[in-house]
CSV table of C-alpha atoms and ligand atoms in Angstrom, one decimal:
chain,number,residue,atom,x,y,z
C,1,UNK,CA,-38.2,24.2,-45.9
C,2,UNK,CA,-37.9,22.1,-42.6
C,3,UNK,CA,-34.7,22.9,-41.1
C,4,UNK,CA,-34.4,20.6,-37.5
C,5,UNK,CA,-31.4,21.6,-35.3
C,6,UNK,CA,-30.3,19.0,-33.0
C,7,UNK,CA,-30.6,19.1,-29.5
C,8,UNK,CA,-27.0,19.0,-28.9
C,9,UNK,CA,-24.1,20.5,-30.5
C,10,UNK,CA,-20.7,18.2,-29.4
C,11,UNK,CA,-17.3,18.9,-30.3
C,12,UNK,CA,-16.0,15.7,-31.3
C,13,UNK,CA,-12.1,15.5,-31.4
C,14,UNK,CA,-10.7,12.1,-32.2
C,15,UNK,CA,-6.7,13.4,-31.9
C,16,UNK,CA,-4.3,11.2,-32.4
C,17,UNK,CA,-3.7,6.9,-32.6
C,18,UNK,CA,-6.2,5.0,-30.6
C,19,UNK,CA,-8.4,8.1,-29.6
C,20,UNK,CA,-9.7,7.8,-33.2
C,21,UNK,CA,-10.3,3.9,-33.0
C,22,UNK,CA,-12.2,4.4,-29.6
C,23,UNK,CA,-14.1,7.6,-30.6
C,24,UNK,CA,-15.5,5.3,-33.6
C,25,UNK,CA,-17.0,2.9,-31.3
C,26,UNK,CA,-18.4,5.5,-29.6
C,27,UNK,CA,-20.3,6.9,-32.7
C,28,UNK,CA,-21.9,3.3,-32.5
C,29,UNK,CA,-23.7,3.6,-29.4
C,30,UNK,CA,-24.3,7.0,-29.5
C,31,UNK,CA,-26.0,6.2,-33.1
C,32,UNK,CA,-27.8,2.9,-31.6
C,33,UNK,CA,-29.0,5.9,-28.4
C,34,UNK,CA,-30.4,8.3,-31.1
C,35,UNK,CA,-29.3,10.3,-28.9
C,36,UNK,CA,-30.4,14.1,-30.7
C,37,UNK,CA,-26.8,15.3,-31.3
C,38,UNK,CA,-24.9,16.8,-34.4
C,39,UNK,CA,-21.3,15.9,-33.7
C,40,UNK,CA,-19.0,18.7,-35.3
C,41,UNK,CA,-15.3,17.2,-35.8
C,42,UNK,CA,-12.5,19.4,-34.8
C,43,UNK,CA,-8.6,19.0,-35.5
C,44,UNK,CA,-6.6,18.9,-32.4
C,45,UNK,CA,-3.4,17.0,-31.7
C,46,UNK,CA,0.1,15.8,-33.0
C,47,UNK,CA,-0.2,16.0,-36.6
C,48,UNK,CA,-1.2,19.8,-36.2
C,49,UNK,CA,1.5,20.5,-34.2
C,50,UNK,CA,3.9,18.7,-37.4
C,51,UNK,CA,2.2,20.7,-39.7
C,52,UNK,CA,1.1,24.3,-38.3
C,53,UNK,CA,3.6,24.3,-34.8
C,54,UNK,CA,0.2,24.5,-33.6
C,55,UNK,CA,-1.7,21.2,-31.4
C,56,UNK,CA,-4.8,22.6,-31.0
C,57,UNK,CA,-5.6,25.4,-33.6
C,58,UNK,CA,-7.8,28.2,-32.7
C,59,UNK,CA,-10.5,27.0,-35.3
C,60,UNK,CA,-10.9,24.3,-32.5
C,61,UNK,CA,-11.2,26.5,-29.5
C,62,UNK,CA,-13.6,28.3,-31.7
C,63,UNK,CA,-15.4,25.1,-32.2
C,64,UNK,CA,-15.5,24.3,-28.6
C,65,UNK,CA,-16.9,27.5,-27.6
C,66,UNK,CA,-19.7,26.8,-29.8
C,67,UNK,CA,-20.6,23.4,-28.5
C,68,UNK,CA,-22.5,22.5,-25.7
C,69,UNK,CA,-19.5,19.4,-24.6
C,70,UNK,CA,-17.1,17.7,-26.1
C,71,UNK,CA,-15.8,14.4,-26.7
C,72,UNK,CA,-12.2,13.4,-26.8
C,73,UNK,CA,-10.4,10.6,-28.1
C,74,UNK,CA,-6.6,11.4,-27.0
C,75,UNK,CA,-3.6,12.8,-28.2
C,76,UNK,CA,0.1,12.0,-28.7
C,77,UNK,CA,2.2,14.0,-26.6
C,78,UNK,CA,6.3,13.9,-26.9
C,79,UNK,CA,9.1,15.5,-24.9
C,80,UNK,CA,10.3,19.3,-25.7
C,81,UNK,CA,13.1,18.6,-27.8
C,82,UNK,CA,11.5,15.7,-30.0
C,83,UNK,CA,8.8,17.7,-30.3
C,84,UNK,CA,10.7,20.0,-32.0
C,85,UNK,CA,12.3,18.0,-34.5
C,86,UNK,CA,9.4,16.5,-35.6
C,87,UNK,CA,8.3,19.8,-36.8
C,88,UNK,CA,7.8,20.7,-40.4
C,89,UNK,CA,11.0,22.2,-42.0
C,90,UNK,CA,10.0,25.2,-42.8
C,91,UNK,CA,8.4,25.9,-38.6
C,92,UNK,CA,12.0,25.0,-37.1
C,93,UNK,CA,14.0,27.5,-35.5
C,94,UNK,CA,11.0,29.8,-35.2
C,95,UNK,CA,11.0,29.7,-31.1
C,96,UNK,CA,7.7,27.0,-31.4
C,97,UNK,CA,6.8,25.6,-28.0
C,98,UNK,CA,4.9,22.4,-27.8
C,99,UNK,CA,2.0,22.1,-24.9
C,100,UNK,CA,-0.6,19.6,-24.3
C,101,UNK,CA,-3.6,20.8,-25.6
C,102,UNK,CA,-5.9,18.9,-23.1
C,103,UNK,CA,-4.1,20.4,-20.1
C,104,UNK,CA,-4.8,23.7,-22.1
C,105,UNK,CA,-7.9,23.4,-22.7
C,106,UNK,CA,-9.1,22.2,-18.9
C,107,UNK,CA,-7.2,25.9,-17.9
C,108,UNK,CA,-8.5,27.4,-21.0
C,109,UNK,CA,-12.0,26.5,-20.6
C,110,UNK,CA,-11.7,26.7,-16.5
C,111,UNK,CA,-12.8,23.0,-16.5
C,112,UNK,CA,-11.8,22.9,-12.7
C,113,UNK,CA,-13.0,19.1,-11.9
C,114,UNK,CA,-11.9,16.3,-13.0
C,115,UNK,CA,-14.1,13.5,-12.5
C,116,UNK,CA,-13.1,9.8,-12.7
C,117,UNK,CA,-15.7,6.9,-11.3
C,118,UNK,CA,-13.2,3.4,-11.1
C,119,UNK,CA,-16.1,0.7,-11.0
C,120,UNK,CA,-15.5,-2.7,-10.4
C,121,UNK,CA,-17.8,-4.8,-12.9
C,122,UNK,CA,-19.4,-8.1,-12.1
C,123,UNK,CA,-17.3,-10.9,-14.4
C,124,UNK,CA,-14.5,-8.8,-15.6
C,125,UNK,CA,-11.4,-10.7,-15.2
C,126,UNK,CA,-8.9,-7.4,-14.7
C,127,UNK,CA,-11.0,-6.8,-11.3
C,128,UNK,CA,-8.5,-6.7,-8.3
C,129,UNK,CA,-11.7,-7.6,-6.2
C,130,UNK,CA,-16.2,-7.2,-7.3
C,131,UNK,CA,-17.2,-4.8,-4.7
C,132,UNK,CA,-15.0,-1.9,-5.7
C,133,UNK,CA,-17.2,1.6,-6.3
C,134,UNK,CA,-15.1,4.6,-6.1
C,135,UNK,CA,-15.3,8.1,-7.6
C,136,UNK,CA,-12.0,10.3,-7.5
C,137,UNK,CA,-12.7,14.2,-8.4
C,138,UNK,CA,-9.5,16.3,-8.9
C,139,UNK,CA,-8.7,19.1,-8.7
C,140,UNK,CA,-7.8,19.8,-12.8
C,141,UNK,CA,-6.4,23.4,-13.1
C,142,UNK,CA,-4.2,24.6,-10.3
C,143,UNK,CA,-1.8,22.8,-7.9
C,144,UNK,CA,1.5,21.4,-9.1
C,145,UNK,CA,0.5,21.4,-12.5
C,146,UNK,CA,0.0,25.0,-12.5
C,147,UNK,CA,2.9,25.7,-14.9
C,148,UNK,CA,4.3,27.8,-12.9
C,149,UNK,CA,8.2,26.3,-12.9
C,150,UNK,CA,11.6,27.9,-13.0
C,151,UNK,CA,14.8,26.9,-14.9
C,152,UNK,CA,17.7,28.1,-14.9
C,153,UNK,CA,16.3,30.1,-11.2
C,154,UNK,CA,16.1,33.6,-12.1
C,155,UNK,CA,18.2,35.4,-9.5
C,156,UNK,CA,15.0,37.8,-8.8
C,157,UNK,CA,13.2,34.5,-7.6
C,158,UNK,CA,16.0,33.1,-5.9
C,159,UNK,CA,16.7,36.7,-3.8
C,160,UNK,CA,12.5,36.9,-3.0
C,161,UNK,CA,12.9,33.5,-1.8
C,162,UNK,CA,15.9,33.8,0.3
C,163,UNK,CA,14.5,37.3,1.7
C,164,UNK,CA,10.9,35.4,2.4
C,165,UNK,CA,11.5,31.9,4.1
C,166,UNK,CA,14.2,30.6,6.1
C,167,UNK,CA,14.3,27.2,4.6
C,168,UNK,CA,15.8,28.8,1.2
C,169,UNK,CA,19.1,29.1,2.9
C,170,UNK,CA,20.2,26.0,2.0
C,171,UNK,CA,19.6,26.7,-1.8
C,172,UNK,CA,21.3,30.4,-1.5
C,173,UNK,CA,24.3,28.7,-3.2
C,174,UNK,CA,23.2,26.4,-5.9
C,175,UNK,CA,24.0,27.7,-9.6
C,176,UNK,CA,20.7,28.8,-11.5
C,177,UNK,CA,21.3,26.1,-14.2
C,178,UNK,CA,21.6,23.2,-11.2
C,179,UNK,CA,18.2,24.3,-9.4
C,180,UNK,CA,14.9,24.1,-10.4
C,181,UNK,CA,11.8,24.9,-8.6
C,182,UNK,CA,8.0,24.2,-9.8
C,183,UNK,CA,5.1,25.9,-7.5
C,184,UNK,CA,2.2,24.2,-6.0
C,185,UNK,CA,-0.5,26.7,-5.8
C,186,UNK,CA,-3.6,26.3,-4.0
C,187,UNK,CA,-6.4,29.1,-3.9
C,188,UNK,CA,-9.3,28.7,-1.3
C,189,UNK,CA,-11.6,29.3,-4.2
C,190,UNK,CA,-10.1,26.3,-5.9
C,191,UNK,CA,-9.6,24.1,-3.0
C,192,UNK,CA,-13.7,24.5,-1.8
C,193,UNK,CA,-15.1,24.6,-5.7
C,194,UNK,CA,-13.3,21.2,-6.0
C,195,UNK,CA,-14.7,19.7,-2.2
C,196,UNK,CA,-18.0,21.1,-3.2
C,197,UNK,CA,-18.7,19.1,-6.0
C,198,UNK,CA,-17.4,15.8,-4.1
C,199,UNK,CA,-19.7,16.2,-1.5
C,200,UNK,CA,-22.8,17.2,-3.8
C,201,UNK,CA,-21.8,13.9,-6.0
C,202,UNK,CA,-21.8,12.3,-2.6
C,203,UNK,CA,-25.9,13.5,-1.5
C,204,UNK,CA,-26.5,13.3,-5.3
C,205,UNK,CA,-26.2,9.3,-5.2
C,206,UNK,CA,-26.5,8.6,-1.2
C,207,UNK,CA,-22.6,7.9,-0.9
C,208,UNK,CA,-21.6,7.3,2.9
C,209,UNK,CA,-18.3,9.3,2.5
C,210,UNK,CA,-16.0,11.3,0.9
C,211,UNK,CA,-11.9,11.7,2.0
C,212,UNK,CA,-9.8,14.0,1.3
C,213,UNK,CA,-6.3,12.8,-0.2
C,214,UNK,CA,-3.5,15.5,0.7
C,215,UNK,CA,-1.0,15.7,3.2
C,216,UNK,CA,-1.1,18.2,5.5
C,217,UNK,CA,1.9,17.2,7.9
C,218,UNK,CA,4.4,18.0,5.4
C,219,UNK,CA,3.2,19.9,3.1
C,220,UNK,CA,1.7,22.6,5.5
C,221,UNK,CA,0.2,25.9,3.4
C,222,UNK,CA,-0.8,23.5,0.3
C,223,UNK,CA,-2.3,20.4,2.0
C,224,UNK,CA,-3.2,22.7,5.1
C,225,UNK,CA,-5.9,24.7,2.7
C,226,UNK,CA,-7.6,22.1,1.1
C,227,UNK,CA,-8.5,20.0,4.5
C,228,UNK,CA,-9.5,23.0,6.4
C,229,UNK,CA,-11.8,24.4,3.4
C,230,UNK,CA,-12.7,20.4,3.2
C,231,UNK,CA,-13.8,20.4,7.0
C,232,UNK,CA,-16.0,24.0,6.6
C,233,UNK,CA,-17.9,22.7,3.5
C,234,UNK,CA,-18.3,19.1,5.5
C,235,UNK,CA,-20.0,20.8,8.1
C,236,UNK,CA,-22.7,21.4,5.6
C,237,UNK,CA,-23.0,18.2,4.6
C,238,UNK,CA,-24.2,16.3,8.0
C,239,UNK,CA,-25.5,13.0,6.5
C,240,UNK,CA,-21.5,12.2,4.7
C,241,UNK,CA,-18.7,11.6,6.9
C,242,UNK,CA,-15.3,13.1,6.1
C,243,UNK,CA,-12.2,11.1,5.9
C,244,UNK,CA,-8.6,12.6,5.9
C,245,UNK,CA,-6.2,10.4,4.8
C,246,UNK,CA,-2.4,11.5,3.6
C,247,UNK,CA,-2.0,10.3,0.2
C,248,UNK,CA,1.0,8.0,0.5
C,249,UNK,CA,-1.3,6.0,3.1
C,250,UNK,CA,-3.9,6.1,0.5
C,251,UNK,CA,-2.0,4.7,-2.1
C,252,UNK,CA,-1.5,1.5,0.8
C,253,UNK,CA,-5.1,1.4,1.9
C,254,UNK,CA,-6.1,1.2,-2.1
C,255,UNK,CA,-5.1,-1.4,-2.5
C,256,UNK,CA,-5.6,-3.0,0.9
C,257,UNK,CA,-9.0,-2.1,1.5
C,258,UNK,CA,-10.3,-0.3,-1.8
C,259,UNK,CA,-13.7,-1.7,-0.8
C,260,UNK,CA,-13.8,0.6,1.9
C,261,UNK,CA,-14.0,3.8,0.2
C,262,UNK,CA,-16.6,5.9,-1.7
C,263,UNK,CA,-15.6,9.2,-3.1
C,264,UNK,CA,-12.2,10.6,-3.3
C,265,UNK,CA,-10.9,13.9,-3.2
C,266,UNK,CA,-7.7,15.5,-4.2
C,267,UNK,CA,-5.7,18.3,-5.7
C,268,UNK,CA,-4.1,17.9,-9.3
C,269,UNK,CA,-0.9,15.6,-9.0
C,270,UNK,CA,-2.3,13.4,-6.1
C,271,UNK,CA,-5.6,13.1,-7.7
C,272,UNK,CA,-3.8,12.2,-11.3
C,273,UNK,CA,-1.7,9.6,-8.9
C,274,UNK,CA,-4.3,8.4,-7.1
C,275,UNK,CA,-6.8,7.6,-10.3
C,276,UNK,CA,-4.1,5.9,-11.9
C,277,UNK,CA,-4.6,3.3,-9.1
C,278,UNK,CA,-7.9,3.4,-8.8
C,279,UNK,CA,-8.2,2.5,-12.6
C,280,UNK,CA,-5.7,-0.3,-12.1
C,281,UNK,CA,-7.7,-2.2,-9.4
C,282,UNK,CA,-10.8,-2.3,-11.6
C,283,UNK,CA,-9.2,-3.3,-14.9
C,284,UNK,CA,-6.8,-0.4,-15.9
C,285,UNK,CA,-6.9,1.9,-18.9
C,286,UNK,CA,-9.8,-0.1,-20.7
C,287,UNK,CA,-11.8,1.0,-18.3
C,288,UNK,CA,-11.3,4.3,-17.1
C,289,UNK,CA,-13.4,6.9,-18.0
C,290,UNK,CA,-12.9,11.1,-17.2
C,291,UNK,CA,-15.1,14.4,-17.6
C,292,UNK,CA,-13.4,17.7,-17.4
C,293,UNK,CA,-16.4,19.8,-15.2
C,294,UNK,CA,-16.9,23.7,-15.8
C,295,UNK,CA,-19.2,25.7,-14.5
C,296,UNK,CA,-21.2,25.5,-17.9
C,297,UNK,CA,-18.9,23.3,-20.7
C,298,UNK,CA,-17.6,19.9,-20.3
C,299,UNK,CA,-15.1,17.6,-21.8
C,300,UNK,CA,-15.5,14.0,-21.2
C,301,UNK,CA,-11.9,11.6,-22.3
C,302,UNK,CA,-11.4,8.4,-21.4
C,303,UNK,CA,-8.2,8.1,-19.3
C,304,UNK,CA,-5.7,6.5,-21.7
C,305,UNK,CA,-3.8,8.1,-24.2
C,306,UNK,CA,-3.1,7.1,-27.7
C,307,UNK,CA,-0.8,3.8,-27.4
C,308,UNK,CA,0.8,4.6,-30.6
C,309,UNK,CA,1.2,1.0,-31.0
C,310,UNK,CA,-2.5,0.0,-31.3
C,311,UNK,CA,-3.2,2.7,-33.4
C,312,UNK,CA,-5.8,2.0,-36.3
C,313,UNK,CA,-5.5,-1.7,-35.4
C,314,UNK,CA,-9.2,-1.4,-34.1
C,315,UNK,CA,-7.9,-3.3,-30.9
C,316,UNK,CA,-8.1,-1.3,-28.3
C,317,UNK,CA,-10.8,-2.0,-25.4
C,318,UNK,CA,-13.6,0.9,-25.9
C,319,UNK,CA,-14.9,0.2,-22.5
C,320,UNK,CA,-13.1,3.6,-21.0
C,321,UNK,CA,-14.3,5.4,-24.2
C,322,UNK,CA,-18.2,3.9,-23.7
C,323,UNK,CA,-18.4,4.6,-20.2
C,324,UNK,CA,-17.0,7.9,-20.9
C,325,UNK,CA,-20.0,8.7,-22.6
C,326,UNK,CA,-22.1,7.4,-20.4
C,327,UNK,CA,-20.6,10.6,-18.2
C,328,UNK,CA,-21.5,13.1,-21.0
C,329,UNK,CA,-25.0,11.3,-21.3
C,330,UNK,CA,-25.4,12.1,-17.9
C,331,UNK,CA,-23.8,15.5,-17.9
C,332,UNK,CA,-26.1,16.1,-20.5
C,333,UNK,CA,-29.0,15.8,-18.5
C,334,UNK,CA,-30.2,12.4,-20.2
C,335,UNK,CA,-30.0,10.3,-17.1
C,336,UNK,CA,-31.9,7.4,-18.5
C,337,UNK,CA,-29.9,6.9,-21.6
C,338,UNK,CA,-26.7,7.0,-19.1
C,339,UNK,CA,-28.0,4.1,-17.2
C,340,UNK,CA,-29.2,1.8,-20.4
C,341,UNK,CA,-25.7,2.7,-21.9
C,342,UNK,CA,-24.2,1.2,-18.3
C,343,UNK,CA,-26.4,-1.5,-18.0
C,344,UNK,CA,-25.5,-2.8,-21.4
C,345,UNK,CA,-21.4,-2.3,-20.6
C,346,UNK,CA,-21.9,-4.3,-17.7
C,347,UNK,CA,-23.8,-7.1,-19.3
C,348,UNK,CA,-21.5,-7.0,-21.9
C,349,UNK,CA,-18.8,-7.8,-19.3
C,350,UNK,CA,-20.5,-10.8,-17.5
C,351,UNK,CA,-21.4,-12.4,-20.8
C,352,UNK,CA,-17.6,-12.3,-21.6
C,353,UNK,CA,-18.0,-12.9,-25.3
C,354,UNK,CA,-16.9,-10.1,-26.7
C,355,UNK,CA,-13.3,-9.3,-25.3
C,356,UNK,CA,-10.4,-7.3,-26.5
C,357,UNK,CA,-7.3,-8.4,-26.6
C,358,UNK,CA,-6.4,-6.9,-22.8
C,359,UNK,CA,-9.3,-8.9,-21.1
C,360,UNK,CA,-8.0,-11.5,-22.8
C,361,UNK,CA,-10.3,-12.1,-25.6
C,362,UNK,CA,-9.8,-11.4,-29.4
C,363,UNK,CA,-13.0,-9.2,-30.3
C,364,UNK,CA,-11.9,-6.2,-32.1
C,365,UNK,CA,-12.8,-2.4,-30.7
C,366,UNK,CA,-15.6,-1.9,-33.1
C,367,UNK,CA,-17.2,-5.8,-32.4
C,368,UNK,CA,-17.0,-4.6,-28.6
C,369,UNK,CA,-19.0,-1.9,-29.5
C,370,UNK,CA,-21.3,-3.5,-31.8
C,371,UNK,CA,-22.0,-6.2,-29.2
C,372,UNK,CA,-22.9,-2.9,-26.7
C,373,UNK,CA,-25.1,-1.2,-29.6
C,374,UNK,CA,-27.4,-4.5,-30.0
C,375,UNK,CA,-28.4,-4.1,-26.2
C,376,UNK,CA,-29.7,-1.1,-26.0
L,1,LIG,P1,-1.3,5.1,-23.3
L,1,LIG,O1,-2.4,5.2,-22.3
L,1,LIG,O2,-1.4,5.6,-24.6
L,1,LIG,O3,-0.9,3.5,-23.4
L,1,LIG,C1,-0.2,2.7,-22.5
L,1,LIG,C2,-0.6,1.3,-22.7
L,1,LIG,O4,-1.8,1.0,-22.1
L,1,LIG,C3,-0.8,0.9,-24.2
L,1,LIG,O5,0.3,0.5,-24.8
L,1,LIG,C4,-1.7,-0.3,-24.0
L,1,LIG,O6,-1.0,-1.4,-23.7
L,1,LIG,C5,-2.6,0.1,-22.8
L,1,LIG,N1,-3.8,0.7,-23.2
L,1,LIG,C6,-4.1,2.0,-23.3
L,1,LIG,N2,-5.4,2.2,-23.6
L,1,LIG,C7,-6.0,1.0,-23.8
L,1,LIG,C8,-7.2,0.5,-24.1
L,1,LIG,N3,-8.3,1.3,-24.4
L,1,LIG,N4,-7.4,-0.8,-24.2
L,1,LIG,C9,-6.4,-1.7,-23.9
L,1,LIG,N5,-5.2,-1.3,-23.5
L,1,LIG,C10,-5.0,0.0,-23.5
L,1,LIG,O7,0.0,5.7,-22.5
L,1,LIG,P2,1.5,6.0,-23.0
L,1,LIG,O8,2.0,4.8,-23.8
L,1,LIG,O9,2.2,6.4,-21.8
L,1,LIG,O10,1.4,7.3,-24.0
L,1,LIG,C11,1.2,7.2,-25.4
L,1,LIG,C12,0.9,8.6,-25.9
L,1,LIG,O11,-0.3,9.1,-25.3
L,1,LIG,C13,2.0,9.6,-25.4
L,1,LIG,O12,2.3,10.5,-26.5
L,1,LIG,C14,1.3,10.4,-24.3
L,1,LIG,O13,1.8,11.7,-24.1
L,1,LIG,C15,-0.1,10.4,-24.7
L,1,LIG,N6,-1.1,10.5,-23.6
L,1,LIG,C16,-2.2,11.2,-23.8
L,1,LIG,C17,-3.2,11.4,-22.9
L,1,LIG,C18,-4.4,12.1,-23.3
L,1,LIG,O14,-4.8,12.3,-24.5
L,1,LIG,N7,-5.2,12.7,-22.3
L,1,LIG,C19,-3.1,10.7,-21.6
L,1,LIG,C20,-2.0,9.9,-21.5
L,1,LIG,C21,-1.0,9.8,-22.4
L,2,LIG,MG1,-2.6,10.5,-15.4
């Protein structure tokens, strides 16, 4: 008997609402690519949480430990105490604590970069301006978004504090329940892993620059770490000039000047903020694609989550979701097939004839797609 084995083995996790839409018109091009994959489903997301107290089930980290990638629709996400009265019955009262499995799978799987390219393309009417080209890599598993947070303030923490820095003083008194405190850690390992792979994505594709996005003036230690591990690794790149700029300044000079900018660097929260933006000024959520970067497993999501509104309406622009894939395509090695899968977005978007609803067409998500497929 012939028994073939595909080249690739991706996790394919459609989640919850829209992801699912979006992750169908993905299965379009990637069928119209032939691109040599199996795609192995996996459950992840809200209605596993309703049902087993459990959002992402260790069959699925199972399954994404024995994949090469993985592709991501989105999931539904709610606030602690709605989470937990949405739960089954007979899981209530059991001490079950929601978390987001994408944020636990990034720390999980040590998927320390997050990559998000904000393209402005020729003819799309959501462009803020055509010559817009920016990368932003952040930072994806420490900084503010560490989890490390207090409430109420354990009095342990409070007396470490108060014994430790000066500034604390003015917080000796506060009651535990009326303070809370989250923790912004930075390691050097962190900070340069994340600068490195800016800078090699800048001499990759002959970018002019990359800045750093922190601020260093007030948040000292933090801030401080990542520009002067950004300056050492600069030095080794010669031929790309370094930018510092503090992020609220960045957030002004985006949308001033976006033109002016190449690649983007930042730690978690600022980078999250700062994509956001970038995503707005070339079109907004339709468009923006993301990979989560290990050192040897990737997840690639677009942006958006699952606008429970839209969901199964088939409605939604797949743009992000396509040029998403156009990352793992290229993650994957299979350069060429990344740039016919571009090349046939963007003409899709100058034609103009097949629009969702947000670009102000009426084409549905799996027409978009469809149109994408027949040009490749
Ligand atoms: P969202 O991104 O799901 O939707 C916000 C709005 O953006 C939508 O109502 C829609 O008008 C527009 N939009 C989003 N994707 C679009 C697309 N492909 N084409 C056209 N328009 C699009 O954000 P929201 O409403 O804040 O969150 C909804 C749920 O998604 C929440 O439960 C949230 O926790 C979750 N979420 C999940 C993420 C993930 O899976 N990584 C990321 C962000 C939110
Ligand atoms: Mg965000």
């Amino acid at each position: 008997m012939n028994v073939t084995v595909a080249k690739y083995r991706i996790a394919w996790l459609r989640g919850d609402g829209i992801g699912k839409d979006v992750m169908d018109a993905a299965r379009v091009v990637l069928d119209a690519l032939e691109l040599d994959a199996e795609y192995v489903p996996g459950e992840v997301g809200w209605e596993y949480w309703r049902t087993e107290g459990d959002a992402l089930p260790d069959r699925t980290v199972e399954l994404l430990k024995s994949t090469d990638c993985c592709l991501f629709g989105a999931i539904t996400s709610k606030p602690k105490q709605e989470a937990e009265r949405e739960l089954a019955p007979e899981l209530q009262g059991k001490g079950l604590v929601y978390f987001s499995p994408i944020v636990h799978i990034r720390q999980l799987l040590d998927l320390h970069t997050n990559m998000r390219p904000c393209k402005a393309y020729a003819g799309n009417p959501l462009n803020y301006r055509d010559d817009i080209d920016l990368v932003v890599f952040r930072e994806n598993t420490e900084g503010l978004y560490s989890g490390v947070e207090f409430y109420p303030l354990p009095d342990e923490v409070r007396d470490a504090l108060l014994k430790n820095h000066p500034k604390m003083a003015r917080f000796a008194g506060v009651p535990a329940d009326e303070i809370a405190i989250s923790c912004r850690i930075f390691t050097q390992h962190g900070c340069r892993r994340i600068v490195r792979q800016a800078f090699e994505y800048a001499k990759r594709f002959g970018r002019p620059s990359v800045t750093v996005v922190e601020k260093p003036n007030v948040i000292r230690e933090t801030s401080g770490m990542m520009i002067r591990e950004a300056r050492d690794i600069a030095g080794e790149y010669p031929e790309i000039e370094l930018w510092e700029t503090n992020v609220d300044a960045m957030a002004m000079w985006l949308v001033k000047n976006p033109q002016d900018y190449s690649v983007l660097v930042a730690s978690n929260m600022f980078g999250d903020i700062i994509s956001d933006l970038c995503a707005q000024i070339v079109g907004g959520l339709g468009f923006a694609s993301s990979a989560n970067i290990g050192d040897d497993y990737a997840l690639f999501e677009p942006t958006h989550g699952s606008a429970p509104k839209y969901a199964g309406q088939y409605k939604v622009n797949p743009t992000a979701m396509l040029l998403t894939v156009r990352l793992m395509l290229d993650w994957l090695g299979e350069g060429a097939l990344a740039e016919r899968l571009e090349n046939a977005i963007a003409a899709v978007i100058a034609e103009g004839k097949a629009r969702t609803y947000d670009m102000g067409g009426a084409s549905s998500t799996l027409e978009v797609a469809e149109e994408i497929a027949g040009r490749l």
